[in-house]
mmCIF file of C-alpha atoms in Angstrom:
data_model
loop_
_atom_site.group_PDB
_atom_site.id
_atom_site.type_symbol
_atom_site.label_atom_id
_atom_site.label_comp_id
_atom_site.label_asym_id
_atom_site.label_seq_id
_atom_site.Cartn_x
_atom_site.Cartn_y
_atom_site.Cartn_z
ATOM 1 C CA UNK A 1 -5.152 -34.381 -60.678
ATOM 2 C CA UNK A 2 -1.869 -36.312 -60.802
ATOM 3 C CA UNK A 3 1.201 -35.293 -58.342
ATOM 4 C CA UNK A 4 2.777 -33.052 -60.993
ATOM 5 C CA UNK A 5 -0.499 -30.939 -61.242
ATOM 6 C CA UNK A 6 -1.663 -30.420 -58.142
ATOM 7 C CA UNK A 7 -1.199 -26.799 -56.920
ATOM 8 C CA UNK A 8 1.592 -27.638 -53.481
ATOM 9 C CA UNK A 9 0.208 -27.767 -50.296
ATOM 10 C CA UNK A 10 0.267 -24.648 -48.032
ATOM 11 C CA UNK A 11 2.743 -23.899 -44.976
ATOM 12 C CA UNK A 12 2.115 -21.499 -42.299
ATOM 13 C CA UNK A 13 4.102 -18.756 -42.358
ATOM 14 C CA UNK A 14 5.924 -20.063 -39.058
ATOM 15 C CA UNK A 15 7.288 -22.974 -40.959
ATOM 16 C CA UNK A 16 8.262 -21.087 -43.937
ATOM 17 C CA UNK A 17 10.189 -18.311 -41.654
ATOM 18 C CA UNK A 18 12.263 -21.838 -40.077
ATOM 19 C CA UNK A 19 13.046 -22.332 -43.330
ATOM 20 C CA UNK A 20 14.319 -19.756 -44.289
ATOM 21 C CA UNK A 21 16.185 -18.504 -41.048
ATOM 22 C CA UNK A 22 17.788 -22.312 -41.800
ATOM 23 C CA UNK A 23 18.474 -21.568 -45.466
ATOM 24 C CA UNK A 24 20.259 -18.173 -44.022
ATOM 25 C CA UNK A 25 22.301 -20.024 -41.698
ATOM 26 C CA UNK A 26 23.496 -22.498 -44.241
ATOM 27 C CA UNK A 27 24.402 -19.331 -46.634
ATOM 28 C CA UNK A 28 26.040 -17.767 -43.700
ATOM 29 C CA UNK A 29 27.988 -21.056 -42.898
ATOM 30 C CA UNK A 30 28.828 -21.530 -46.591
ATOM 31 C CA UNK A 31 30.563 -17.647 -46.731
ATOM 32 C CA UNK A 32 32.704 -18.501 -43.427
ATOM 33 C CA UNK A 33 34.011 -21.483 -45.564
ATOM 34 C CA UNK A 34 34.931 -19.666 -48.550
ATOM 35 C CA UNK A 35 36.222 -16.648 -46.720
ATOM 36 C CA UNK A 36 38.877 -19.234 -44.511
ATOM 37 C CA UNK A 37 39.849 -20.590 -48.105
ATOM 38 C CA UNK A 38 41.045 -17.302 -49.433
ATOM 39 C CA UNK A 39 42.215 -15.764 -46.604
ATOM 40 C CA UNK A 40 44.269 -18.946 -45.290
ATOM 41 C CA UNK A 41 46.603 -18.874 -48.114
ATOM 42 C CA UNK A 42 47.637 -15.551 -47.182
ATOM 43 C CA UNK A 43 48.221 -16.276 -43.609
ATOM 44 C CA UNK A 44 50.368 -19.099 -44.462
ATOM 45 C CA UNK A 45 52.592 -17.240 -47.276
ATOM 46 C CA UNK A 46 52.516 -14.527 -44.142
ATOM 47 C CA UNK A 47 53.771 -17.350 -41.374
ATOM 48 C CA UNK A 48 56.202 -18.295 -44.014
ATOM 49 C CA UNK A 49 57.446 -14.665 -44.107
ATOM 50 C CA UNK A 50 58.123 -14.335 -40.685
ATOM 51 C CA UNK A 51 59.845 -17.368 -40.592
ATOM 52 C CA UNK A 52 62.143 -16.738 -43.085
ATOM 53 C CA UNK A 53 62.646 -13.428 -41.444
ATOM 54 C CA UNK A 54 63.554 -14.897 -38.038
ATOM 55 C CA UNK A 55 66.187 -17.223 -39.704
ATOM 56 C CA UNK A 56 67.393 -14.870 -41.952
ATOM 57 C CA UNK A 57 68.094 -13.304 -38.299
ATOM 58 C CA UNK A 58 69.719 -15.770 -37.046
ATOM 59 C CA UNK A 59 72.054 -16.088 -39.581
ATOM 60 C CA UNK A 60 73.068 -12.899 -39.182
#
């Protein structure tokens, strides 16, 4: 049986669960990532806001 035929070998269940609790945890990492993307954008148009606010204040 060559290397592309042979059935794969088996892995207890505990390794397979540490895989998977590690393939969570990347997922989970991943979302955070791509949730600070989006959701920076709109804190700096907000911080720009304010600031133009507080000038606009000043002036005043």
């Amino acid at each position: 049986m060559d290397e592309a035929t042979r059935p794969p070998e088996r892995a207890s269940l505990d390794v397979l669960c540490r895989r998977a609790e590690r393939l969570i945890d990347s997922v989970r990492t991943v979302g955070e990532q791509v949730d600070q993307m989006f959701s920076r954008p709109n804190r700096l148009v907000a911080e720009a806001n304010e600031t133009a606010r507080s000038l606009l204040e000043l002036r005043d």
